[in-house]
mmCIF file of C-alpha atoms and ligand atoms in Angstrom:
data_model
loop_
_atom_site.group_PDB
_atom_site.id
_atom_site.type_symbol
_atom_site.label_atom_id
_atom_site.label_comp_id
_atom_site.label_asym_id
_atom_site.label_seq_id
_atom_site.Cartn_x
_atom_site.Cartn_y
_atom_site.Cartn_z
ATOM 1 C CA UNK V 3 104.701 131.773 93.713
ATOM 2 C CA UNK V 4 106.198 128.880 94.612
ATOM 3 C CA UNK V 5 105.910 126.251 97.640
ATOM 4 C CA UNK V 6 108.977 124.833 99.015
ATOM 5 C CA UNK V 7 107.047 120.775 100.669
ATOM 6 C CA UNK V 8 109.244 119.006 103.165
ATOM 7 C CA UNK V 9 108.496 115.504 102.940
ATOM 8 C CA UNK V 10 106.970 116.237 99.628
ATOM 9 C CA UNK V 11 107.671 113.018 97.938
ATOM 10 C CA UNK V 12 105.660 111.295 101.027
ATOM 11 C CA UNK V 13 101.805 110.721 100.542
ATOM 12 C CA UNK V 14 100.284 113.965 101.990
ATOM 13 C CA UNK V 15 103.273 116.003 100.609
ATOM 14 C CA UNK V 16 103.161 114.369 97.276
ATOM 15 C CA UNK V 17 99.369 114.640 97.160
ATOM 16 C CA UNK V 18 99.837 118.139 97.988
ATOM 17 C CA UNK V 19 102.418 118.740 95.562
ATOM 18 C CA UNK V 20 100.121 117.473 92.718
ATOM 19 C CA UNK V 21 97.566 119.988 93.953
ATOM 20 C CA UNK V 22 99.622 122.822 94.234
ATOM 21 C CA UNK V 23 100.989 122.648 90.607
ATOM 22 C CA UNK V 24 97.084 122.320 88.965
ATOM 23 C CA UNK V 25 96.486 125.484 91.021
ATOM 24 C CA UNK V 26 100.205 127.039 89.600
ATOM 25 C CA UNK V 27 101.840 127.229 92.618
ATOM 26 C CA UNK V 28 105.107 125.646 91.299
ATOM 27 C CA UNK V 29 106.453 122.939 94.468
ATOM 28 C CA UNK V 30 110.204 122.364 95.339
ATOM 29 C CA UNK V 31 110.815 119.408 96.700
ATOM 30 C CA UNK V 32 113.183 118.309 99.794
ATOM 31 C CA UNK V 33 112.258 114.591 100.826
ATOM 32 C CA UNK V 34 115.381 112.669 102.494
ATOM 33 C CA UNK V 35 113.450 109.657 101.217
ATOM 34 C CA UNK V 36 113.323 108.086 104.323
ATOM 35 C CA UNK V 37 109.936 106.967 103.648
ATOM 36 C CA UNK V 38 108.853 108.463 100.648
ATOM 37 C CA UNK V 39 109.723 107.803 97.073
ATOM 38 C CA UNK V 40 111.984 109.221 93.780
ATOM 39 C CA UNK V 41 108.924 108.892 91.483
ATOM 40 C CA UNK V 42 106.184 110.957 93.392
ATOM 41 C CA UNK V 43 109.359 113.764 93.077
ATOM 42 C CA UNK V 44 109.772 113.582 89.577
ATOM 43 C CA UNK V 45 108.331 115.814 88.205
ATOM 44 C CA UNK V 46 109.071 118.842 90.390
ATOM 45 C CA UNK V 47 112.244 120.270 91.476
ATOM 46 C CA UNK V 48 113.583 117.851 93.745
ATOM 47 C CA UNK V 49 116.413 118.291 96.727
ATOM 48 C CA UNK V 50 117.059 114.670 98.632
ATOM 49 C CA UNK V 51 117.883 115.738 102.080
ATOM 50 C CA UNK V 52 117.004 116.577 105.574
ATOM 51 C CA UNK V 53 115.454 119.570 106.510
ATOM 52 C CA UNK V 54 118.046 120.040 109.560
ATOM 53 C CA UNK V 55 120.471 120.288 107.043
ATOM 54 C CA UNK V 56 121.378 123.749 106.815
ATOM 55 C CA UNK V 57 123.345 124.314 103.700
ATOM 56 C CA UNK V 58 120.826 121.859 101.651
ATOM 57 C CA UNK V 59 117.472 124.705 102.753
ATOM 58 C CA UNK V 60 120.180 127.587 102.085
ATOM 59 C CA UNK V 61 120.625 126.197 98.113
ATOM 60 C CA UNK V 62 116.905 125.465 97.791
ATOM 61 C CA UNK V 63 116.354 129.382 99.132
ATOM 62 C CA UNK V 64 119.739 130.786 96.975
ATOM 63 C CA UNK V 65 118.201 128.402 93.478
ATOM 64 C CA UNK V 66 114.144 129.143 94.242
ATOM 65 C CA UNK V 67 114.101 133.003 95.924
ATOM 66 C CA UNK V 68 110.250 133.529 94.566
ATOM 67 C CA UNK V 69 109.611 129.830 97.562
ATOM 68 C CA UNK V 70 106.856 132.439 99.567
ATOM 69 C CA UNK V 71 105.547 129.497 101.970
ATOM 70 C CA UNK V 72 106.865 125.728 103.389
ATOM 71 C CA UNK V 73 104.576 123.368 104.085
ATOM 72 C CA UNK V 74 106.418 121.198 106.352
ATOM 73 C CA UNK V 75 104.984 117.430 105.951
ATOM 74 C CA UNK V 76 108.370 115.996 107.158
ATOM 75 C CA UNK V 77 107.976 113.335 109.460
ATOM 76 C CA UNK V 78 108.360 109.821 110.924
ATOM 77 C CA UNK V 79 104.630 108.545 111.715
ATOM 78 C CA UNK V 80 104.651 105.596 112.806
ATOM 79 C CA UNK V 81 102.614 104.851 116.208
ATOM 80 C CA UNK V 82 104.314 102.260 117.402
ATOM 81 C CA UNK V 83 107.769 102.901 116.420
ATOM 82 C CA UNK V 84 107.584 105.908 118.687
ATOM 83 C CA UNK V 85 106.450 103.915 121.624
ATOM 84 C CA UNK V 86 109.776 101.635 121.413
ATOM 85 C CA UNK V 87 112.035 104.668 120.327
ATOM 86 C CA UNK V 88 110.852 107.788 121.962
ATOM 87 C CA UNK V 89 114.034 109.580 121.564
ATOM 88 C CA UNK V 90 114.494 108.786 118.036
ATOM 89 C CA UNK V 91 110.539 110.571 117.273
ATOM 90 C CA UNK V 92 111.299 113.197 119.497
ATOM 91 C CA UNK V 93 114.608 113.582 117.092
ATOM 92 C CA UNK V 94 113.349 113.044 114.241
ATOM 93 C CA UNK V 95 110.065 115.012 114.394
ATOM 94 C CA UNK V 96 110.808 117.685 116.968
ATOM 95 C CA UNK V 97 114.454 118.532 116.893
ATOM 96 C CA UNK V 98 114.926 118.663 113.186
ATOM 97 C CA UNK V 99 111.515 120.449 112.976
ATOM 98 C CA UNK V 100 113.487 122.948 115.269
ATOM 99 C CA UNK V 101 116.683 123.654 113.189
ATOM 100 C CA UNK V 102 114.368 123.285 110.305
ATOM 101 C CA UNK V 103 112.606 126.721 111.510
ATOM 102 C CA UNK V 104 116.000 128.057 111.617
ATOM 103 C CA UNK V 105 116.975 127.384 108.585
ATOM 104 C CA UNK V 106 113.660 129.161 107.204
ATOM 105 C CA UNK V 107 114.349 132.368 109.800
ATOM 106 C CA UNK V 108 117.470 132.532 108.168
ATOM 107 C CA UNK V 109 115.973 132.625 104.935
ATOM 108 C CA UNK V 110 113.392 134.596 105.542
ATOM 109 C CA UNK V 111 110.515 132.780 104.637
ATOM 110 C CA UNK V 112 107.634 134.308 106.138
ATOM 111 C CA UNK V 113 105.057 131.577 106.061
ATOM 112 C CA UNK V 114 104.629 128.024 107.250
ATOM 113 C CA UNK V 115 102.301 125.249 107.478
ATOM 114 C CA UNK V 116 102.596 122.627 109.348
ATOM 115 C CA UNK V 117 101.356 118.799 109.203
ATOM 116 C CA UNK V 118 99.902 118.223 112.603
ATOM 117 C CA UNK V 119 97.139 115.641 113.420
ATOM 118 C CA UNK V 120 94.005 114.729 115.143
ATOM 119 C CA UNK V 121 95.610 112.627 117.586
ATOM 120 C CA UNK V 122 96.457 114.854 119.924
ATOM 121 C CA UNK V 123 92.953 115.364 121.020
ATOM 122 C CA UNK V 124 91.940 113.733 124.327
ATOM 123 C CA UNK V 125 89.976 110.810 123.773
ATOM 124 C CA UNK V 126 86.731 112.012 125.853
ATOM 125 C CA UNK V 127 83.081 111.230 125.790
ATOM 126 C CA UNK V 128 82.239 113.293 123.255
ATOM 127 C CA UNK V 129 83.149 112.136 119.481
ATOM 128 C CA UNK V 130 82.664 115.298 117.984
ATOM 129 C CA UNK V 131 85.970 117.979 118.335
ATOM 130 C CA UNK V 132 86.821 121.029 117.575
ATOM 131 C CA UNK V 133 90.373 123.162 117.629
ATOM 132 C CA UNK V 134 89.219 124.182 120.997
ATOM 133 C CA UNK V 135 88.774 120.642 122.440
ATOM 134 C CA UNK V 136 91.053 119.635 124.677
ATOM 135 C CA UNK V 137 94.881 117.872 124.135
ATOM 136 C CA UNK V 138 95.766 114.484 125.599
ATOM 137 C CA UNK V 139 98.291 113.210 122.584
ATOM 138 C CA UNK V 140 98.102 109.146 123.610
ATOM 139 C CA UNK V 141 101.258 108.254 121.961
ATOM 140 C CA UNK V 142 105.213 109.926 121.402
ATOM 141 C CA UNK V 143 104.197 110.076 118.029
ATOM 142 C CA UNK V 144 101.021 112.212 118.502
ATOM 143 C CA UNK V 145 103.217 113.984 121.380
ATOM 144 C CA UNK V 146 106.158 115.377 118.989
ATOM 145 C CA UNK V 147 102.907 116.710 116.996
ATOM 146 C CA UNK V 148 101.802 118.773 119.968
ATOM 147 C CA UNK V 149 105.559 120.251 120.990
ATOM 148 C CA UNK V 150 105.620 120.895 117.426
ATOM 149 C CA UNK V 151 102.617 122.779 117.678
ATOM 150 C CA UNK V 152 103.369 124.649 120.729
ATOM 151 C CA UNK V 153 107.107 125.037 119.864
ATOM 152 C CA UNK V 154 105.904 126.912 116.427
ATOM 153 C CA UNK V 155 103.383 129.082 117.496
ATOM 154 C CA UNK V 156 106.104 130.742 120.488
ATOM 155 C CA UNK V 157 108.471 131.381 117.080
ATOM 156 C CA UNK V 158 105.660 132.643 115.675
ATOM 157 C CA UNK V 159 104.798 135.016 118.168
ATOM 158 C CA UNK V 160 108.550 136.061 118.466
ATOM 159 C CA UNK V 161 110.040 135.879 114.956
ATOM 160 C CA UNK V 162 108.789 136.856 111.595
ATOM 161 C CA UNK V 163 107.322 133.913 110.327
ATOM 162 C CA UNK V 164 103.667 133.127 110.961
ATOM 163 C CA UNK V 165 102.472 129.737 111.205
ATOM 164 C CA UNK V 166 99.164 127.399 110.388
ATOM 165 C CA UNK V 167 98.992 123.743 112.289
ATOM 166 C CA UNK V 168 96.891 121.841 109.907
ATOM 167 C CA UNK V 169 95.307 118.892 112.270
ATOM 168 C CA UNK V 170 94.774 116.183 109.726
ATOM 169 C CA UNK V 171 91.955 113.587 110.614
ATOM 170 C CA UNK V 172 92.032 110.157 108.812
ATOM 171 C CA UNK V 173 93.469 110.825 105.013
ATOM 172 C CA UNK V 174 92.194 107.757 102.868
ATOM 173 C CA UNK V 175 91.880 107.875 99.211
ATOM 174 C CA UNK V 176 94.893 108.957 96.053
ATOM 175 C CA UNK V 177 94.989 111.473 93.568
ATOM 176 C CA UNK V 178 92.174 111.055 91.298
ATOM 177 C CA UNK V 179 94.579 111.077 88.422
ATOM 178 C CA UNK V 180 96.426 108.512 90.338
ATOM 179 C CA UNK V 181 99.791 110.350 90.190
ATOM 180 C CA UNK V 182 100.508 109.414 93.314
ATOM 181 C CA UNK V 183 99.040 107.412 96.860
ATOM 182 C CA UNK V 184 99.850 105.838 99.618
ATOM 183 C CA UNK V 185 103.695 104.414 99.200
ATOM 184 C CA UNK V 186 103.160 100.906 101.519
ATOM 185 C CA UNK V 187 101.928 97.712 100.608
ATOM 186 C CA UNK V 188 100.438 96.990 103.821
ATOM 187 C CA UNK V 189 98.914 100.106 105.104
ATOM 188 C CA UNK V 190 98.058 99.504 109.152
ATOM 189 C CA UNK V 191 94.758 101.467 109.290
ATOM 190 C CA UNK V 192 90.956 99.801 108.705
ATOM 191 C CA UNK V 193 90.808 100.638 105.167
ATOM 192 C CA UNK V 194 94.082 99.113 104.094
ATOM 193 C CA UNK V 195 93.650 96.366 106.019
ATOM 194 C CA UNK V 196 89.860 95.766 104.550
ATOM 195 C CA UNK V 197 91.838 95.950 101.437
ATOM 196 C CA UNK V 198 94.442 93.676 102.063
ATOM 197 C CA UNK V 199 92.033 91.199 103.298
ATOM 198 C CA UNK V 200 89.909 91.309 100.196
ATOM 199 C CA UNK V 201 92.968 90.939 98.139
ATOM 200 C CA UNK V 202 93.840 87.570 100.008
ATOM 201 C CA UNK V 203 89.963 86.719 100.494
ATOM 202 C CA UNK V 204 90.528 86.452 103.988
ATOM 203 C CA UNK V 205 88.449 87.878 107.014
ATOM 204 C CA UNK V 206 88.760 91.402 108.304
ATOM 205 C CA UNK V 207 88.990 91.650 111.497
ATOM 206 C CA UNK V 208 86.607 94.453 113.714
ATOM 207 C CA UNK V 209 89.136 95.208 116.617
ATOM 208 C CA UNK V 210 87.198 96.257 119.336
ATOM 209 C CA UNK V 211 83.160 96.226 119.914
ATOM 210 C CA UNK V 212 82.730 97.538 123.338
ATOM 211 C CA UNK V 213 83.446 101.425 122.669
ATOM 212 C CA UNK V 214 80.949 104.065 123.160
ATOM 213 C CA UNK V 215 79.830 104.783 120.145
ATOM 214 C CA UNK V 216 76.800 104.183 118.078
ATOM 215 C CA UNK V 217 77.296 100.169 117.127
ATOM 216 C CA UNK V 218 80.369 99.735 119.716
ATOM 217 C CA UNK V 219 82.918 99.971 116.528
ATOM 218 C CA UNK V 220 85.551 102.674 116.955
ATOM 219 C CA UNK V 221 84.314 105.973 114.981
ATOM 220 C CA UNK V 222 86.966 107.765 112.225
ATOM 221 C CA UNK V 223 86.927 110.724 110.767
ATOM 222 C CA UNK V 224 87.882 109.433 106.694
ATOM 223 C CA UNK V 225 89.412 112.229 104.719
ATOM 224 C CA UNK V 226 89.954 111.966 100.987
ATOM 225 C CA UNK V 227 93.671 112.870 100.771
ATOM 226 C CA UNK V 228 92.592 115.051 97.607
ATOM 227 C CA UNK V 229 90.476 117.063 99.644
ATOM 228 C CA UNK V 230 93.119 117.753 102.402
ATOM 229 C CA UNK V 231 95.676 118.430 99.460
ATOM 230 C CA UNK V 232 92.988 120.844 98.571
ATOM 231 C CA UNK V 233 92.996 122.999 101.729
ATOM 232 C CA UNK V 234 96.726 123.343 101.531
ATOM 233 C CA UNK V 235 96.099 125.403 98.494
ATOM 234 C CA UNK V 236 93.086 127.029 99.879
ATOM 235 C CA UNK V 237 95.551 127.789 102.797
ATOM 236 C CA UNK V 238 98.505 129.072 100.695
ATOM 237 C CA UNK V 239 95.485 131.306 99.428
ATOM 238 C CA UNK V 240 94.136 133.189 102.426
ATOM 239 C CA UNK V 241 97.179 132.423 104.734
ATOM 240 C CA UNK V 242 97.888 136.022 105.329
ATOM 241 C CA UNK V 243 93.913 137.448 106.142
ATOM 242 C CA UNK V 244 94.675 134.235 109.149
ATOM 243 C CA UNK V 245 94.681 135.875 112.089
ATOM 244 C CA UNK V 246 97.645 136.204 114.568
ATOM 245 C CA UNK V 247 101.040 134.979 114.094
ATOM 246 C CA UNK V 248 99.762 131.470 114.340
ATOM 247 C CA UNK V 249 96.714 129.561 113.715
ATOM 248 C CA UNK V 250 94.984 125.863 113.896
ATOM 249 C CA UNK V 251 92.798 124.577 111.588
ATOM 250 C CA UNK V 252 90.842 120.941 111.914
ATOM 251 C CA UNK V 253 90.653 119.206 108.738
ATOM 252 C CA UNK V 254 88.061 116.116 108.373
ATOM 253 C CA UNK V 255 84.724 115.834 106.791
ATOM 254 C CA UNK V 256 82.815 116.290 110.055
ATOM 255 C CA UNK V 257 81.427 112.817 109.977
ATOM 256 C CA UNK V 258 82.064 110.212 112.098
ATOM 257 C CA UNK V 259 82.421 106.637 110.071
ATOM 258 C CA UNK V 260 82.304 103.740 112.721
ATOM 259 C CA UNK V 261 84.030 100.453 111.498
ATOM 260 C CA UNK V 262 80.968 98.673 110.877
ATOM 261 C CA UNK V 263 79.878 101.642 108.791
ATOM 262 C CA UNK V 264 83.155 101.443 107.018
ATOM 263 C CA UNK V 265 82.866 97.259 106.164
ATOM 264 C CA UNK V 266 79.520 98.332 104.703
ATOM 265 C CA UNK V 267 80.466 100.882 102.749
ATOM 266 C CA UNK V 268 83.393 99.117 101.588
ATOM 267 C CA UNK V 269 81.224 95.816 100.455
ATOM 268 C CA UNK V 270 78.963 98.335 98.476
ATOM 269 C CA UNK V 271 82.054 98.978 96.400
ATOM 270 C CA UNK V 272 83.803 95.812 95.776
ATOM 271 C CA UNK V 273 82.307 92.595 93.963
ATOM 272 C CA UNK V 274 83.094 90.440 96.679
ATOM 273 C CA UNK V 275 82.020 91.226 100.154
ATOM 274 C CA UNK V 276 84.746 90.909 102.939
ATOM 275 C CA UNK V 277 83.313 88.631 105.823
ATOM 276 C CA UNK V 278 84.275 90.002 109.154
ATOM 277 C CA UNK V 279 85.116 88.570 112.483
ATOM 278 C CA UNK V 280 84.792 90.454 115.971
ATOM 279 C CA UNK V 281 87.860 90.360 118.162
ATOM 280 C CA UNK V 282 89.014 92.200 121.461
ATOM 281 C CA UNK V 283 90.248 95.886 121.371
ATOM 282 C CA UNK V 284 94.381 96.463 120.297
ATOM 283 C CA UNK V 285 96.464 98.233 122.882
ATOM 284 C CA UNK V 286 96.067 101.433 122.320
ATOM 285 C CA UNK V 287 93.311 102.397 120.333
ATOM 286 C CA UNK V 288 90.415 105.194 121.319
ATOM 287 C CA UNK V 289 86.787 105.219 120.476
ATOM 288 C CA UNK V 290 87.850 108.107 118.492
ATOM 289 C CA UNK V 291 86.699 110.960 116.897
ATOM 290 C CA UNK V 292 85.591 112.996 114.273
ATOM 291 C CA UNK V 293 85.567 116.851 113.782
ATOM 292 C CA UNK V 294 83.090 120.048 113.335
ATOM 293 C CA UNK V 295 84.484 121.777 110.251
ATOM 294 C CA UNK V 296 83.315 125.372 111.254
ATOM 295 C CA UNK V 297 86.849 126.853 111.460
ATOM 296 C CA UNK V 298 88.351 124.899 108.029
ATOM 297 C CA UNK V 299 84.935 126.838 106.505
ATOM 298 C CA UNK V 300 85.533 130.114 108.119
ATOM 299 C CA UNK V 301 89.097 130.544 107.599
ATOM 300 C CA UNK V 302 89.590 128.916 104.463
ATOM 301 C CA UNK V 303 86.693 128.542 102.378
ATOM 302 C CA UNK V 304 86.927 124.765 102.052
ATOM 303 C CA UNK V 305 85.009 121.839 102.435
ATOM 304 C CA UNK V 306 85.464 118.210 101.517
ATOM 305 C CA UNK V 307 84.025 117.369 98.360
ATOM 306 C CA UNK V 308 84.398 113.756 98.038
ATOM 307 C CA UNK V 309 82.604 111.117 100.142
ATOM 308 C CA UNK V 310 83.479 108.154 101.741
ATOM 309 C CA UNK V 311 82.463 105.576 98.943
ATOM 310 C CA UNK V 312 84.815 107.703 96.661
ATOM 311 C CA UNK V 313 87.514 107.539 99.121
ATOM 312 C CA UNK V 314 87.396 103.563 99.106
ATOM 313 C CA UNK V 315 86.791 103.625 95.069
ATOM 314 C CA UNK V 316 90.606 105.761 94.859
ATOM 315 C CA UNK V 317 92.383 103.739 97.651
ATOM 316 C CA UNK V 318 91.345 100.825 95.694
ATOM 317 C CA UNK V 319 92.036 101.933 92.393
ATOM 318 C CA UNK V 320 95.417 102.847 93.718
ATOM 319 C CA UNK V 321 96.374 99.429 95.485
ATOM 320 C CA UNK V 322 95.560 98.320 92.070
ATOM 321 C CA UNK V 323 98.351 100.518 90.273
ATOM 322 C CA UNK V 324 100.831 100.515 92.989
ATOM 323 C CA UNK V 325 102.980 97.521 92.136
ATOM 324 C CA UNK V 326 103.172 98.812 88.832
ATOM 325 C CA UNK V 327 103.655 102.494 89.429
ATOM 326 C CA UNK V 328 106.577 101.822 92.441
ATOM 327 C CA UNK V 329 107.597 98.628 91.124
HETATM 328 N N1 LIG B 23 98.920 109.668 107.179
HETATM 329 C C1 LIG B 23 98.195 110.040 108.210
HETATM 330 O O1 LIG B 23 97.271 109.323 108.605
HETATM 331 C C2 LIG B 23 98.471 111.346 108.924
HETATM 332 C C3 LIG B 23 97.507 111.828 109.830
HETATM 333 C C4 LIG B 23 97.755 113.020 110.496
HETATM 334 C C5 LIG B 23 98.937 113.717 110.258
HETATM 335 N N2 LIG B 23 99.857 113.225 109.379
HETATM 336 C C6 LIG B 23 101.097 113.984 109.177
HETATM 337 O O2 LIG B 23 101.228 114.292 107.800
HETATM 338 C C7 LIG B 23 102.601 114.320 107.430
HETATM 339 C C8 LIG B 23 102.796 113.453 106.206
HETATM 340 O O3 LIG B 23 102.415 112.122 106.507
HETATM 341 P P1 LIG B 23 102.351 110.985 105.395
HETATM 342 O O4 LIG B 23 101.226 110.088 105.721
HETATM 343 O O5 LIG B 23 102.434 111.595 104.052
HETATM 344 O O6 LIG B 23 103.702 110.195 105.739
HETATM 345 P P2 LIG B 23 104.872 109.732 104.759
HETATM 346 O O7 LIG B 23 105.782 108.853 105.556
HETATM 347 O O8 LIG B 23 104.312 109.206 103.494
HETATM 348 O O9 LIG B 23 105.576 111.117 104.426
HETATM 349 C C9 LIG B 23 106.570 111.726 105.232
HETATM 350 C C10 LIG B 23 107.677 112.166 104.293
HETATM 351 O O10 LIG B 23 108.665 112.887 105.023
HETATM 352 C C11 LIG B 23 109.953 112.440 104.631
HETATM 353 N N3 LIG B 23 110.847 112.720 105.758
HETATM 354 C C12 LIG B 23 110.774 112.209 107.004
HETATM 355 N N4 LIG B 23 111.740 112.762 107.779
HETATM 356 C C13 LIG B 23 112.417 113.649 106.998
HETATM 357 C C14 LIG B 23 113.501 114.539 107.218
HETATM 358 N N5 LIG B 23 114.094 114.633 108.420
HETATM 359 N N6 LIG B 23 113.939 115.322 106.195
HETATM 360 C C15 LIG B 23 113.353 115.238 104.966
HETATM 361 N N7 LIG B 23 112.311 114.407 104.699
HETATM 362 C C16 LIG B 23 111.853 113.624 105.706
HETATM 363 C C17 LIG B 23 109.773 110.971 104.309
HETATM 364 O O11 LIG B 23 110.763 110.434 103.456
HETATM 365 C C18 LIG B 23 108.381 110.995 103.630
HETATM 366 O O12 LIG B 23 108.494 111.208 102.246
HETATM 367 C C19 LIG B 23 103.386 113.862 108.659
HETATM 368 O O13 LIG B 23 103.914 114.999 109.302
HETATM 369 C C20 LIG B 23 102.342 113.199 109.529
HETATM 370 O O14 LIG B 23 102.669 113.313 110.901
HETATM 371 C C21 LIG B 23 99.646 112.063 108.708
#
């Protein structure tokens, strides 16, 4: 079989890609490389182009017939982006993702996964979530993620495609073989940044102290981006004993890692230890979350396999290699 990724040559979709192949499920590519890059598409088939463009998903179909699943990772992500340009995400992300499902129809493809994310959750008193905790997305970004969501599933239940929402949780980490990782320099989340400010022996900064949560640090839910590359196989796998025309399917470690927890763990690994400095909280953020794992266990047969400490060790290893594997 093979796997037709949108955004493929992205971090997720690339890291997927990689996965799918060791398993031999051959990936074709389509990545307008609006963020992603050339190199993590090399080695597959690779189409450069949007997924609302018609004729582009009708070759990839008419050159790649035995594509039996999409999993569509295309997307723009970027929190606050979509706070200044709502109309652009809701373009970008929802629209597209709408002639996108057209263009499958059309084609006949019969199943779909779909890159959503645990940010649509409500932030609530209660860190723990599962697929059955409430929605509150906080941001247009998160928001496109839930219309997607919703807008899927009422295809689903009309049309004859069925469809998996994959809620991601915090992907840190690379491939182990280091084939591919995250694309920026300057990754905005706590990890990069603890990264970026051990690089430049600088402090990190704790953003926020005041939350409710067991040391007052906001609380993550770090996935190693091999393990959630992992489940996409595991999902391609067992996708049609799902049940219903649609499905959603939390995927985190079902930890909770609190920033403080995430310094330490991070000073364990690294010669030098970061020094940190307290400051107030960022417009925007939540306490956070992190989620049970029943359903990922149930439905799929997967669980995480690598911990925190190796998810630092990779995302390091990779900042390392970047420069000279991007240039
Ligand atoms: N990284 C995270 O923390 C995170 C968390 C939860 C969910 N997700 C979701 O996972 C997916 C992948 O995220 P990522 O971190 O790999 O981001 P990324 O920016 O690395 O990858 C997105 C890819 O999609 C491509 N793309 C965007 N719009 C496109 C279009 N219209 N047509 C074709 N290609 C297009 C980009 O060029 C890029 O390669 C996204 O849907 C994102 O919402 C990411």
């Amino acid at each position: 079989m093979k796997v037709l990724i949108a955004g493929g040559a992205g971090y997720i979709g690339s890291t997927v890609a990689s996965a799918c192949g060791d398993a031999g499920i051959t990936p074709v590519i389509v990545d307008s490389l609006a963020t992603g890059r050339r190199e993590f598409a090399a080695r597959w088939a690779f189409y450069e182009g949007d997924i609302a463009d018609g004729a582009l998903i009708d070759r990839v179909f008419a050159e790649h017939p035995d594509v039996g699943a999409v999993v569509h990772c295309a997307a723009l992500i970027v929190v606050p982006d979509s706070v200044a340009d709502p109309a652009g995400y809701y373009r970008a992300n929802v629209a597209k993702s709408l002639d996108f499902v057209g263009h499958l129809l059309r084609n006949r493809c019969p199943r779909l996964i779909f890159s959503s994310s645990a940010a649509i959750y409500r932030p609530g008193a209660d860190l723990a979530v599962d697929e059955d905790s409430p929605l509150d997305p906080g941001s247009p970004y998160a928001r496109t993620k839930a219309v997607c969501e919703a807008m899927f599933a009422d295809i689903a239940a009309a049309e004859p495609i069925r469809v998996l929402s994959l809620r991601y949780f915090n992907p840190i980490g690379a491939d182990p073989k280091m084939r591919t990782g995250l694309q920026l320099r300057r990754p905005s989340h706590a990890l990069g940044q603890l990264i970026q400010a051990h690089a430049e022996g600088v402090p990190f900064l704790i953003t926020g102290t005041d939350y409710p949560t067991p040391d007052g640090t906001g609380v993550r839910d770090y996935v190693h981006v091999w393990d959630l590359a992992a489940a996409h196989v595991a999902a391609l796998g067992s996708f049609d004993a799902l049940p219903g025309p649609s499905a959603v399917i939390n995927l985190g470690t079902g930890a909770g890692t609190t920033v403080r927890e995430l310094l330490d763990a991070f000073n364990r690994v690294v010669g030098h230890p970061v020094q940190a400095r307290e400051a107030p909280r960022r417009p925007g953020d939540t306490a956070g979350a992190y989620t049970r794992t029943d359903r990922a266990r149930r439905l799929l047969g997967w669980q995480p396999r690598y911990d925190l400490t190796e998810g630092i060790r990779h995302s390091l290893a990779w900042a390392a290699l970047r420069e000279q594997i991007l240039g």
